[in-house]
Amino acid sequence: MRRRRGRPGLVGTMARTAVVAGTATAVVGGVSGRQQAKAQAGAQEQAAQQAAFESQAQVAELQQQMAQMQQASAAPASAPAAGGDDLTAKLQSLADLHASGVLSDVEFSEAKAKLLA
């Protein structure tokens, strides 16, 4: 049997086409896999940054609430003193001073007696 010279036959052309198609598929699959891995890494990084941002926002909110609570706890001690002629406010102020140790038992009793008189 004689071999033809020149162009390959039908089987040779099909084999070459299969090799080219297989190589192209492998290259596309590799590129696609790398792109997906890169996109996933970017999404994970973005999620981590979002979580850090939310955490910082929560910390700031908690600090603000703490400051408000501290102001609220300090306000009642000074509010009764600003009450003026309100007898209850004055008695509460005296009781607070006595509880904090500023007034002794004798001073507290005398001041209370003056207020109630």
PDB file of C-alpha atoms in Angstrom:
ATOM      1  CA  MET A   1       0.000   0.000   0.000  1.00  0.00           C
ATOM      2  CA  ARG A   2       1.291   3.326  -0.907  1.00  0.00           C
ATOM      3  CA  ARG A   3       1.302   6.271   1.365  1.00  0.00           C
ATOM      4  CA  ARG A   4       0.062   9.485   0.088  1.00  0.00           C
ATOM      5  CA  ARG A   5       2.212  12.491   0.329  1.00  0.00           C
ATOM      6  CA  GLY A   6       0.948  15.943   1.109  1.00  0.00           C
ATOM      7  CA  ARG A   7      -2.173  16.542   3.094  1.00  0.00           C
ATOM      8  CA  PRO A   8      -3.153  14.113   5.816  1.00  0.00           C
ATOM      9  CA  GLY A   9      -6.124  11.901   5.335  1.00  0.00           C
ATOM     10  CA  LEU A  10      -9.461  12.099   7.065  1.00  0.00           C
ATOM     11  CA  VAL A  11      -8.319  10.147  10.147  1.00  0.00           C
ATOM     12  CA  GLY A  12      -5.207  12.286  10.545  1.00  0.00           C
ATOM     13  CA  THR A  13      -7.239  15.490  10.302  1.00  0.00           C
ATOM     14  CA  MET A  14      -9.721  14.209  12.892  1.00  0.00           C
ATOM     15  CA  ALA A  15      -6.910  13.227  15.254  1.00  0.00           C
ATOM     16  CA  ARG A  16      -5.268  16.636  14.944  1.00  0.00           C
ATOM     17  CA  THR A  17      -8.622  18.366  15.548  1.00  0.00           C
ATOM     18  CA  ALA A  18      -9.232  16.238  18.652  1.00  0.00           C
ATOM     19  CA  VAL A  19      -5.815  17.126  20.077  1.00  0.00           C
ATOM     20  CA  VAL A  20      -6.362  20.847  19.468  1.00  0.00           C
ATOM     21  CA  ALA A  21      -9.857  20.739  20.961  1.00  0.00           C
ATOM     22  CA  GLY A  22      -8.641  18.800  24.017  1.00  0.00           C
ATOM     23  CA  THR A  23      -5.804  21.240  24.590  1.00  0.00           C
ATOM     24  CA  ALA A  24      -8.120  24.225  24.252  1.00  0.00           C
ATOM     25  CA  THR A  25     -10.574  22.696  26.714  1.00  0.00           C
ATOM     26  CA  ALA A  26      -7.796  22.043  29.245  1.00  0.00           C
ATOM     27  CA  VAL A  27      -6.471  25.601  28.930  1.00  0.00           C
ATOM     28  CA  VAL A  28      -9.932  27.139  29.278  1.00  0.00           C
ATOM     29  CA  GLY A  29     -10.649  24.949  32.319  1.00  0.00           C
ATOM     30  CA  GLY A  30      -7.403  26.008  34.000  1.00  0.00           C
ATOM     31  CA  VAL A  31      -7.970  29.688  33.334  1.00  0.00           C
ATOM     32  CA  SER A  32     -11.569  29.443  34.518  1.00  0.00           C
ATOM     33  CA  GLY A  33     -10.507  27.671  37.716  1.00  0.00           C
ATOM     34  CA  ARG A  34      -7.943  30.367  38.513  1.00  0.00           C
ATOM     35  CA  GLN A  35     -10.473  33.115  37.852  1.00  0.00           C
ATOM     36  CA  GLN A  36     -13.002  31.449  40.158  1.00  0.00           C
ATOM     37  CA  ALA A  37     -10.393  31.016  42.898  1.00  0.00           C
ATOM     38  CA  LYS A  38      -9.385  34.652  42.566  1.00  0.00           C
ATOM     39  CA  ALA A  39     -13.008  35.817  42.695  1.00  0.00           C
ATOM     40  CA  GLN A  40     -13.683  33.658  45.743  1.00  0.00           C
ATOM     41  CA  ALA A  41     -10.611  35.017  47.538  1.00  0.00           C
ATOM     42  CA  GLY A  42     -11.765  38.554  46.753  1.00  0.00           C
ATOM     43  CA  ALA A  43     -15.237  37.805  48.098  1.00  0.00           C
ATOM     44  CA  GLN A  44     -13.789  36.344  51.294  1.00  0.00           C
ATOM     45  CA  GLU A  45     -11.573  39.393  51.775  1.00  0.00           C
ATOM     46  CA  GLN A  46     -14.536  41.711  51.226  1.00  0.00           C
ATOM     47  CA  ALA A  47     -16.616  39.712  53.724  1.00  0.00           C
ATOM     48  CA  ALA A  48     -13.808  39.962  56.290  1.00  0.00           C
ATOM     49  CA  GLN A  49     -13.573  43.731  55.780  1.00  0.00           C
ATOM     50  CA  GLN A  50     -17.353  44.062  56.127  1.00  0.00           C
ATOM     51  CA  ALA A  51     -17.286  42.028  59.349  1.00  0.00           C
ATOM     52  CA  ALA A  52     -14.490  44.219  60.729  1.00  0.00           C
ATOM     53  CA  PHE A  53     -16.429  47.358  59.825  1.00  0.00           C
ATOM     54  CA  GLU A  54     -19.584  46.043  61.501  1.00  0.00           C
ATOM     55  CA  SER A  55     -17.597  45.070  64.577  1.00  0.00           C
ATOM     56  CA  GLN A  56     -16.118  48.563  64.837  1.00  0.00           C
ATOM     57  CA  ALA A  57     -19.578  50.062  64.451  1.00  0.00           C
ATOM     58  CA  GLN A  58     -20.886  47.847  67.253  1.00  0.00           C
ATOM     59  CA  VAL A  59     -17.998  48.870  69.522  1.00  0.00           C
ATOM     60  CA  ALA A  60     -18.659  52.550  68.815  1.00  0.00           C
ATOM     61  CA  GLU A  61     -22.367  52.062  69.509  1.00  0.00           C
ATOM     62  CA  LEU A  62     -21.621  50.302  72.806  1.00  0.00           C
ATOM     63  CA  GLN A  63     -19.222  53.074  73.829  1.00  0.00           C
ATOM     64  CA  GLN A  64     -21.901  55.653  73.067  1.00  0.00           C
ATOM     65  CA  GLN A  65     -24.435  53.719  75.137  1.00  0.00           C
ATOM     66  CA  MET A  66     -21.933  53.492  78.021  1.00  0.00           C
ATOM     67  CA  ALA A  67     -21.374  57.249  77.894  1.00  0.00           C
ATOM     68  CA  GLN A  68     -25.133  57.863  77.914  1.00  0.00           C
ATOM     69  CA  MET A  69     -25.581  55.512  80.852  1.00  0.00           C
ATOM     70  CA  GLN A  70     -22.788  57.225  82.785  1.00  0.00           C
ATOM     71  CA  GLN A  71     -24.345  60.625  82.103  1.00  0.00           C
ATOM     72  CA  ALA A  72     -27.757  59.332  83.124  1.00  0.00           C
ATOM     73  CA  SER A  73     -26.396  57.918  86.383  1.00  0.00           C
ATOM     74  CA  ALA A  74     -24.630  61.208  87.171  1.00  0.00           C
ATOM     75  CA  ALA A  75     -27.676  63.363  86.330  1.00  0.00           C
ATOM     76  CA  PRO A  76     -30.041  62.213  89.151  1.00  0.00           C
ATOM     77  CA  ALA A  77     -27.520  63.239  91.824  1.00  0.00           C
ATOM     78  CA  SER A  78     -27.431  66.821  90.554  1.00  0.00           C
ATOM     79  CA  ALA A  79     -31.069  67.080  89.432  1.00  0.00           C
ATOM     80  CA  PRO A  80     -32.678  67.098  92.912  1.00  0.00           C
ATOM     81  CA  ALA A  81     -30.332  69.873  94.050  1.00  0.00           C
ATOM     82  CA  ALA A  82     -31.619  72.031  91.187  1.00  0.00           C
ATOM     83  CA  GLY A  83     -35.187  71.330  92.298  1.00  0.00           C
ATOM     84  CA  GLY A  84     -35.308  74.495  94.433  1.00  0.00           C
ATOM     85  CA  ASP A  85     -38.161  74.472  96.987  1.00  0.00           C
ATOM     86  CA  ASP A  86     -39.241  70.922  96.410  1.00  0.00           C
ATOM     87  CA  LEU A  87     -39.082  69.288  99.826  1.00  0.00           C
ATOM     88  CA  THR A  88     -38.717  65.783  98.440  1.00  0.00           C
ATOM     89  CA  ALA A  89     -35.785  66.843  96.285  1.00  0.00           C
ATOM     90  CA  LYS A  90     -34.054  68.473  99.246  1.00  0.00           C
ATOM     91  CA  LEU A  91     -34.570  65.404 101.427  1.00  0.00           C
ATOM     92  CA  GLN A  92     -33.234  63.177  98.652  1.00  0.00           C
ATOM     93  CA  SER A  93     -30.209  65.436  98.294  1.00  0.00           C
ATOM     94  CA  LEU A  94     -29.547  65.243 102.020  1.00  0.00           C
ATOM     95  CA  ALA A  95     -29.928  61.459 101.944  1.00  0.00           C
ATOM     96  CA  ASP A  96     -27.448  61.243  99.068  1.00  0.00           C
ATOM     97  CA  LEU A  97     -24.942  63.422 100.925  1.00  0.00           C
ATOM     98  CA  HIS A  98     -25.362  61.293 104.046  1.00  0.00           C
ATOM     99  CA  ALA A  99     -24.978  58.052 102.091  1.00  0.00           C
ATOM    100  CA  SER A 100     -21.819  59.299 100.390  1.00  0.00           C
ATOM    101  CA  GLY A 101     -20.290  60.231 103.759  1.00  0.00           C
ATOM    102  CA  VAL A 102     -20.251  64.005 103.294  1.00  0.00           C
ATOM    103  CA  LEU A 103     -22.728  64.499 106.167  1.00  0.00           C
ATOM    104  CA  SER A 104     -22.378  62.776 109.508  1.00  0.00           C
ATOM    105  CA  ASP A 105     -25.379  61.239 111.273  1.00  0.00           C
ATOM    106  CA  VAL A 106     -25.747  64.302 113.510  1.00  0.00           C
ATOM    107  CA  GLU A 107     -25.507  66.779 110.611  1.00  0.00           C
ATOM    108  CA  PHE A 108     -28.022  64.771 108.616  1.00  0.00           C
ATOM    109  CA  SER A 109     -30.499  64.679 111.506  1.00  0.00           C
ATOM    110  CA  GLU A 110     -30.162  68.442 112.115  1.00  0.00           C
ATOM    111  CA  ALA A 111     -30.605  69.306 108.426  1.00  0.00           C
ATOM    112  CA  LYS A 112     -33.606  67.012 108.144  1.00  0.00           C
ATOM    113  CA  ALA A 113     -35.196  68.544 111.223  1.00  0.00           C
ATOM    114  CA  LYS A 114     -34.723  72.056 109.780  1.00  0.00           C
ATOM    115  CA  LEU A 115     -36.342  71.021 106.496  1.00  0.00           C
ATOM    116  CA  LEU A 116     -39.315  69.376 108.138  1.00  0.00           C
ATOM    117  CA  ALA A 117     -39.860  72.194 110.604  1.00  0.00           C
TER     118      ALA A 117
END
